[in-house]
Each structure stands twice: as C-alpha cells, then as structure tokens.
Amino acid sequence: MFPRMHASLYVSNLDRSVDFYSRFFQVSPEKVRPGYAKYQLESPGLVFSLVENPERVAGNFGHMGIQVESLEELDRLKSRAQANEVLSFEEKDVACCYAKQDKFWAVDPDGIQWEVYYFHEDVEFNDPAFANDSGEKEACCSTSFSVDQLPEAQSVKVGNSSPGETQAVQTEVLAQADACCEPGCCGK
C-alpha cells in the first residue's frame, strides 16, 4: 500500500522493545540487525523501525496513534492487547482533542504512548480530567498530560521484564473523577 507512513523510534533496549512491539502489532519484525529492527505493517500501512540508542530516547515527544474504522475493531484490538499484556488502560466516551472517542492505550518499555481509538464525532470541549493546575483546560494530547498521572495503576509483568522492571498499567480510568461535573464524564 503506497503511500505508506514511516516512523522510527529510539529505544533503550532493543530486545525488550522488539518483545513489546511484536506483541502489540502481532507480527515479528521483518528485519533485525545489531541495534536495529524494522516492522513492515500492512494494517495500518506503516514502516516502523526501532533504533537502539539510549541517549536519544525521548518518551515525552507526544504519542503515536492508530484510528480504527469501527467499535467492533476497537474491541477486537483491545482484547488482543489485553491477552498479550500490552493494554495499559481504556477510556470510553472521552472528549479528548475536541473529539468524542473510545480508546485504549499501550505504553512501550521506554514510555512511548500508543493510542488506539474510534472517533465518534467532533465536540467543542475537552473532559475536565484534562485541566492543568490552574483549572484551565488543556488538550489531552499535550506534553503535560501523562498516563503516569492517572490514578489506580497496578503493576503487571510486561514481556520479558523482571519483577524489578514491571510497568505500571492502568486497568480502569476514572481520571480525576472528582473534577467531573457532567454526566457521562470520566466514567461516571
């Protein structure tokens, strides 16, 4: 499929990242060389590569995302992510980036956030959970928003990680539930 997108991420540990992404994408890398791995994805159409370079890892650049065509596809991918222990947390009926969406997130070993989402419709607001310290609304996709800030995280063994390298994952999102003031907001 052309044109095709290409994304390349710096990773701190290639083996650990290949394990995560092989489970996340459900395919093995097409090419693996010292310090390098490449996935050739058909759905979504993406050439995705990993370059081992711990000094250049920057997990706070934003996030990566995959938009799906239906809620059924979202549920199928979420079930697969959960079975492969890469599901970090889920959001339903969230107003994020001025769009009503259902989504789930997966966070790679270096903190890169992947959003898999279904777009319902455009809206003119963001959920109150995405307010900054002064109470002003921020885009949920801004660099100040982090999955690490969400409550009720639990530790789950991810891939080949040792007990000391477990990654905190969110199983139920009630993001700042006390800030919600509208019915349907933040899972209420």
PDB file of C-alpha atoms in Angstrom:
ATOM      1  CA  MET A   1       0.000   0.000   0.000  1.00  0.00           C
ATOM      2  CA  PHE A   2       1.504   3.332  -1.062  1.00  0.00           C
ATOM      3  CA  PRO A   3       1.880   5.982   0.063  1.00  0.00           C
ATOM      4  CA  ARG A   4       2.963   4.469   3.355  1.00  0.00           C
ATOM      5  CA  MET A   5       3.926   6.191   6.606  1.00  0.00           C
ATOM      6  CA  HIS A   6       7.307   5.622   8.256  1.00  0.00           C
ATOM      7  CA  ALA A   7       8.112   6.160  11.929  1.00  0.00           C
ATOM      8  CA  SER A   8      11.376   5.428  13.698  1.00  0.00           C
ATOM      9  CA  LEU A   9      11.825   5.431  17.471  1.00  0.00           C
ATOM     10  CA  TYR A  10      14.956   5.448  19.580  1.00  0.00           C
ATOM     11  CA  VAL A  11      14.806   2.723  22.229  1.00  0.00           C
ATOM     12  CA  SER A  12      16.947   1.971  25.259  1.00  0.00           C
ATOM     13  CA  ASN A  13      16.862  -1.830  24.935  1.00  0.00           C
ATOM     14  CA  LEU A  14      16.158  -3.358  21.526  1.00  0.00           C
ATOM     15  CA  ASP A  15      15.269  -6.846  22.775  1.00  0.00           C
ATOM     16  CA  ARG A  16      12.742  -5.506  25.267  1.00  0.00           C
ATOM     17  CA  SER A  17      11.190  -3.195  22.656  1.00  0.00           C
ATOM     18  CA  VAL A  18      11.019  -5.926  19.982  1.00  0.00           C
ATOM     19  CA  ASP A  19       9.187  -8.108  22.515  1.00  0.00           C
ATOM     20  CA  PHE A  20       6.664  -5.326  23.261  1.00  0.00           C
ATOM     21  CA  TYR A  21       6.039  -4.335  19.631  1.00  0.00           C
ATOM     22  CA  SER A  22       5.813  -7.928  18.399  1.00  0.00           C
ATOM     23  CA  ARG A  23       3.003  -8.438  20.918  1.00  0.00           C
ATOM     24  CA  PHE A  24       1.422  -5.021  20.209  1.00  0.00           C
ATOM     25  CA  PHE A  25       1.430  -5.391  16.399  1.00  0.00           C
ATOM     26  CA  GLN A  26       1.059  -9.213  16.440  1.00  0.00           C
ATOM     27  CA  VAL A  27       3.855  -9.620  13.872  1.00  0.00           C
ATOM     28  CA  SER A  28       7.567 -10.250  14.091  1.00  0.00           C
ATOM     29  CA  PRO A  29       9.995  -7.682  12.748  1.00  0.00           C
ATOM     30  CA  GLU A  30      10.861  -8.090   9.076  1.00  0.00           C
ATOM     31  CA  LYS A  31      14.492  -7.190   9.699  1.00  0.00           C
ATOM     32  CA  VAL A  32      16.644  -7.375  12.835  1.00  0.00           C
ATOM     33  CA  ARG A  33      20.259  -6.234  12.899  1.00  0.00           C
ATOM     34  CA  PRO A  34      22.535  -5.175  15.754  1.00  0.00           C
ATOM     35  CA  GLY A  35      20.797  -2.193  17.369  1.00  0.00           C
ATOM     36  CA  TYR A  36      18.004  -2.115  14.745  1.00  0.00           C
ATOM     37  CA  ALA A  37      14.633  -3.728  13.989  1.00  0.00           C
ATOM     38  CA  LYS A  38      12.064  -2.945  11.280  1.00  0.00           C
ATOM     39  CA  TYR A  39       8.393  -3.875  11.031  1.00  0.00           C
ATOM     40  CA  GLN A  40       6.567  -3.691   7.702  1.00  0.00           C
ATOM     41  CA  LEU A  41       2.923  -3.277   8.687  1.00  0.00           C
ATOM     42  CA  GLU A  42       0.001  -3.601   6.305  1.00  0.00           C
ATOM     43  CA  SER A  43      -2.733  -2.554   8.692  1.00  0.00           C
ATOM     44  CA  PRO A  44      -2.057   0.226   9.465  1.00  0.00           C
ATOM     45  CA  GLY A  45       0.208   0.807   6.460  1.00  0.00           C
ATOM     46  CA  LEU A  46       3.403   1.738   8.284  1.00  0.00           C
ATOM     47  CA  VAL A  47       7.116   1.090   8.050  1.00  0.00           C
ATOM     48  CA  PHE A  48       8.099   1.136  11.714  1.00  0.00           C
ATOM     49  CA  SER A  49      11.679   0.888  12.908  1.00  0.00           C
ATOM     50  CA  LEU A  50      13.456   0.773  16.249  1.00  0.00           C
ATOM     51  CA  VAL A  51      16.980   2.110  16.694  1.00  0.00           C
ATOM     52  CA  GLU A  52      18.776   1.216  19.919  1.00  0.00           C
ATOM     53  CA  ASN A  53      20.234   4.477  21.196  1.00  0.00           C
ATOM     54  CA  PRO A  54      19.532   5.010  24.926  1.00  0.00           C
ATOM     55  CA  GLU A  55      20.935   8.558  24.886  1.00  0.00           C
ATOM     56  CA  ARG A  56      18.309   9.706  22.359  1.00  0.00           C
ATOM     57  CA  VAL A  57      15.210   8.121  23.922  1.00  0.00           C
ATOM     58  CA  ALA A  58      12.536  10.799  24.401  1.00  0.00           C
ATOM     59  CA  GLY A  59       9.267   9.340  25.660  1.00  0.00           C
ATOM     60  CA  ASN A  60       7.695  12.781  26.068  1.00  0.00           C
ATOM     61  CA  PHE A  61       7.514  13.754  22.389  1.00  0.00           C
ATOM     62  CA  GLY A  62       3.747  13.221  22.316  1.00  0.00           C
ATOM     63  CA  HIS A  63       2.184   9.912  21.348  1.00  0.00           C
ATOM     64  CA  MET A  64       1.561   7.608  18.411  1.00  0.00           C
ATOM     65  CA  GLY A  65      -1.945   6.627  17.375  1.00  0.00           C
ATOM     66  CA  ILE A  66      -3.989   4.254  15.278  1.00  0.00           C
ATOM     67  CA  GLN A  67      -7.556   5.170  14.318  1.00  0.00           C
ATOM     68  CA  VAL A  68      -9.865   2.226  13.672  1.00  0.00           C
ATOM     69  CA  GLU A  69     -12.965   2.100  11.500  1.00  0.00           C
ATOM     70  CA  SER A  70     -15.458   0.582  13.963  1.00  0.00           C
ATOM     71  CA  LEU A  71     -16.144  -0.093  17.632  1.00  0.00           C
ATOM     72  CA  GLU A  72     -16.024  -3.811  16.826  1.00  0.00           C
ATOM     73  CA  GLU A  73     -12.473  -3.429  15.512  1.00  0.00           C
ATOM     74  CA  LEU A  74     -11.516  -1.412  18.598  1.00  0.00           C
ATOM     75  CA  ASP A  75     -12.906  -4.152  20.869  1.00  0.00           C
ATOM     76  CA  ARG A  76     -11.059  -6.842  18.896  1.00  0.00           C
ATOM     77  CA  LEU A  77      -7.740  -4.979  19.129  1.00  0.00           C
ATOM     78  CA  LYS A  78      -8.309  -4.200  22.814  1.00  0.00           C
ATOM     79  CA  SER A  79      -8.955  -7.875  23.576  1.00  0.00           C
ATOM     80  CA  ARG A  80      -5.810  -8.815  21.680  1.00  0.00           C
ATOM     81  CA  ALA A  81      -3.751  -6.173  23.541  1.00  0.00           C
ATOM     82  CA  GLN A  82      -5.104  -7.417  26.862  1.00  0.00           C
ATOM     83  CA  ALA A  83      -4.325 -11.066  26.004  1.00  0.00           C
ATOM     84  CA  ASN A  84      -0.781 -10.054  25.026  1.00  0.00           C
ATOM     85  CA  GLU A  85      -0.332  -7.998  28.226  1.00  0.00           C
ATOM     86  CA  VAL A  86       0.254  -4.679  26.439  1.00  0.00           C
ATOM     87  CA  LEU A  87      -3.034  -2.962  27.354  1.00  0.00           C
ATOM     88  CA  SER A  88      -2.277  -0.058  29.706  1.00  0.00           C
ATOM     89  CA  PHE A  89      -5.742   1.437  30.161  1.00  0.00           C
ATOM     90  CA  GLU A  90      -9.006   2.196  28.404  1.00  0.00           C
ATOM     91  CA  GLU A  91     -11.207   5.266  28.009  1.00  0.00           C
ATOM     92  CA  LYS A  92     -14.829   5.352  26.823  1.00  0.00           C
ATOM     93  CA  ASP A  93     -16.854   8.362  25.692  1.00  0.00           C
ATOM     94  CA  VAL A  94     -13.957  10.687  26.422  1.00  0.00           C
ATOM     95  CA  ALA A  95     -13.802  14.173  24.931  1.00  0.00           C
ATOM     96  CA  CYS A  96     -10.133  14.413  24.014  1.00  0.00           C
ATOM     97  CA  CYS A  97      -8.573  16.771  21.473  1.00  0.00           C
ATOM     98  CA  TYR A  98     -12.057  18.153  20.882  1.00  0.00           C
ATOM     99  CA  ALA A  99     -13.390  14.809  19.680  1.00  0.00           C
ATOM    100  CA  LYS A 100     -15.603  12.209  21.345  1.00  0.00           C
ATOM    101  CA  GLN A 101     -13.678   8.933  21.276  1.00  0.00           C
ATOM    102  CA  ASP A 102     -13.447   5.441  22.698  1.00  0.00           C
ATOM    103  CA  LYS A 103      -9.845   4.277  23.012  1.00  0.00           C
ATOM    104  CA  PHE A 104      -7.243   2.232  24.741  1.00  0.00           C
ATOM    105  CA  TRP A 105      -3.596   2.936  25.395  1.00  0.00           C
ATOM    106  CA  ALA A 106      -0.446   0.822  25.370  1.00  0.00           C
ATOM    107  CA  VAL A 107       2.841   2.179  26.728  1.00  0.00           C
ATOM    108  CA  ASP A 108       6.117   0.748  25.440  1.00  0.00           C
ATOM    109  CA  PRO A 109       9.135  -0.005  27.672  1.00  0.00           C
ATOM    110  CA  ASP A 110      10.560   3.498  27.097  1.00  0.00           C
ATOM    111  CA  GLY A 111       7.287   5.299  27.868  1.00  0.00           C
ATOM    112  CA  ILE A 112       6.075   5.879  24.283  1.00  0.00           C
ATOM    113  CA  GLN A 113       2.290   6.078  24.448  1.00  0.00           C
ATOM    114  CA  TRP A 114       0.182   4.394  21.739  1.00  0.00           C
ATOM    115  CA  GLU A 115      -3.457   5.398  21.416  1.00  0.00           C
ATOM    116  CA  VAL A 116      -5.816   3.059  19.527  1.00  0.00           C
ATOM    117  CA  TYR A 117      -9.111   4.865  19.078  1.00  0.00           C
ATOM    118  CA  TYR A 118     -12.512   5.073  17.427  1.00  0.00           C
ATOM    119  CA  PHE A 119     -13.697   8.593  16.527  1.00  0.00           C
ATOM    120  CA  HIS A 120     -17.397   9.252  17.217  1.00  0.00           C
ATOM    121  CA  GLU A 121     -17.762  12.969  16.483  1.00  0.00           C
ATOM    122  CA  ASP A 122     -16.190  16.392  16.911  1.00  0.00           C
ATOM    123  CA  VAL A 123     -17.039  18.261  20.123  1.00  0.00           C
ATOM    124  CA  GLU A 124     -16.273  21.761  21.402  1.00  0.00           C
ATOM    125  CA  PHE A 125     -14.730  20.797  24.768  1.00  0.00           C
ATOM    126  CA  ASN A 126     -12.236  18.501  26.483  1.00  0.00           C
ATOM    127  CA  ASP A 127     -13.106  16.436  29.554  1.00  0.00           C
ATOM    128  CA  PRO A 128     -12.379  18.147  32.897  1.00  0.00           C
ATOM    129  CA  ALA A 129      -9.734  15.480  33.582  1.00  0.00           C
ATOM    130  CA  PHE A 130      -7.504  17.372  31.164  1.00  0.00           C
ATOM    131  CA  ALA A 131      -7.362  20.580  33.211  1.00  0.00           C
ATOM    132  CA  ASN A 132      -3.987  21.973  34.260  1.00  0.00           C
ATOM    133  CA  ASP A 133      -3.085  23.021  37.830  1.00  0.00           C
ATOM    134  CA  SER A 134      -4.778  26.408  37.390  1.00  0.00           C
ATOM    135  CA  GLY A 135      -8.016  24.719  36.295  1.00  0.00           C
ATOM    136  CA  GLU A 136      -7.696  25.769  32.654  1.00  0.00           C
ATOM    137  CA  LYS A 137      -8.395  23.122  30.037  1.00  0.00           C
ATOM    138  CA  GLU A 138      -5.500  21.564  28.141  1.00  0.00           C
ATOM    139  CA  ALA A 139      -5.565  19.219  25.200  1.00  0.00           C
ATOM    140  CA  CYS A 140      -5.384  15.644  26.434  1.00  0.00           C
ATOM    141  CA  CYS A 141      -2.614  15.046  23.926  1.00  0.00           C
ATOM    142  CA  SER A 142      -0.429  17.845  25.299  1.00  0.00           C
ATOM    143  CA  THR A 143       3.007  17.095  26.717  1.00  0.00           C
ATOM    144  CA  SER A 144       1.774  17.950  30.214  1.00  0.00           C
ATOM    145  CA  PHE A 145      -0.711  15.044  30.180  1.00  0.00           C
ATOM    146  CA  SER A 146       0.857  11.705  31.076  1.00  0.00           C
ATOM    147  CA  VAL A 147      -0.583   8.263  31.689  1.00  0.00           C
ATOM    148  CA  ASP A 148       1.649   8.173  34.777  1.00  0.00           C
ATOM    149  CA  GLN A 149      -0.615  10.797  36.376  1.00  0.00           C
ATOM    150  CA  LEU A 150      -3.707   8.611  36.216  1.00  0.00           C
ATOM    151  CA  PRO A 151      -4.941   7.030  39.471  1.00  0.00           C
ATOM    152  CA  GLU A 152      -5.332   3.364  40.416  1.00  0.00           C
ATOM    153  CA  ALA A 153      -2.410   1.997  38.384  1.00  0.00           C
ATOM    154  CA  GLN A 154      -1.390  -1.571  39.087  1.00  0.00           C
ATOM    155  CA  SER A 155       1.840  -3.384  38.294  1.00  0.00           C
ATOM    156  CA  VAL A 156       1.749  -6.086  35.630  1.00  0.00           C
ATOM    157  CA  LYS A 157       4.651  -8.098  34.290  1.00  0.00           C
ATOM    158  CA  VAL A 158       5.292  -6.930  30.730  1.00  0.00           C
ATOM    159  CA  GLY A 159       7.064  -9.228  28.273  1.00  0.00           C
ATOM    160  CA  ASN A 160      10.427 -10.469  29.457  1.00  0.00           C
ATOM    161  CA  SER A 161      10.727  -7.846  32.179  1.00  0.00           C
ATOM    162  CA  SER A 162      11.995  -8.906  35.557  1.00  0.00           C
ATOM    163  CA  PRO A 163       9.934  -8.160  38.680  1.00  0.00           C
ATOM    164  CA  GLY A 164      12.057  -5.037  39.213  1.00  0.00           C
ATOM    165  CA  GLU A 165      11.198  -3.805  35.723  1.00  0.00           C
ATOM    166  CA  THR A 166       7.427  -4.112  35.912  1.00  0.00           C
ATOM    167  CA  GLN A 167       5.499  -1.387  34.198  1.00  0.00           C
ATOM    168  CA  ALA A 168       2.615   0.385  35.890  1.00  0.00           C
ATOM    169  CA  VAL A 169      -0.540  -0.022  33.844  1.00  0.00           C
ATOM    170  CA  GLN A 170      -3.995   1.412  34.215  1.00  0.00           C
ATOM    171  CA  THR A 171      -6.848  -1.075  34.227  1.00  0.00           C
ATOM    172  CA  GLU A 172      -9.729   1.318  34.819  1.00  0.00           C
ATOM    173  CA  VAL A 173      -9.734   5.027  34.067  1.00  0.00           C
ATOM    174  CA  LEU A 174     -11.503   7.352  36.407  1.00  0.00           C
ATOM    175  CA  ALA A 175      -9.153  10.215  35.566  1.00  0.00           C
ATOM    176  CA  GLN A 176      -9.505  12.797  38.292  1.00  0.00           C
ATOM    177  CA  ALA A 177     -13.091  11.706  38.862  1.00  0.00           C
ATOM    178  CA  ASP A 178     -13.640  14.448  41.434  1.00  0.00           C
ATOM    179  CA  ALA A 179     -13.110  17.035  38.662  1.00  0.00           C
ATOM    180  CA  CYS A 180     -16.021  15.677  36.617  1.00  0.00           C
ATOM    181  CA  CYS A 181     -19.066  17.850  36.607  1.00  0.00           C
ATOM    182  CA  GLU A 182     -21.029  16.493  33.654  1.00  0.00           C
ATOM    183  CA  PRO A 183     -23.000  13.237  33.354  1.00  0.00           C
ATOM    184  CA  GLY A 184     -21.026  10.648  31.418  1.00  0.00           C
ATOM    185  CA  CYS A 185     -17.733  12.347  32.171  1.00  0.00           C
ATOM    186  CA  CYS A 186     -14.771  10.247  33.318  1.00  0.00           C
ATOM    187  CA  GLY A 187     -16.768   7.045  33.515  1.00  0.00           C
ATOM    188  CA  LYS A 188     -19.488   8.377  35.859  1.00  0.00           C
TER     189      LYS A 188
END
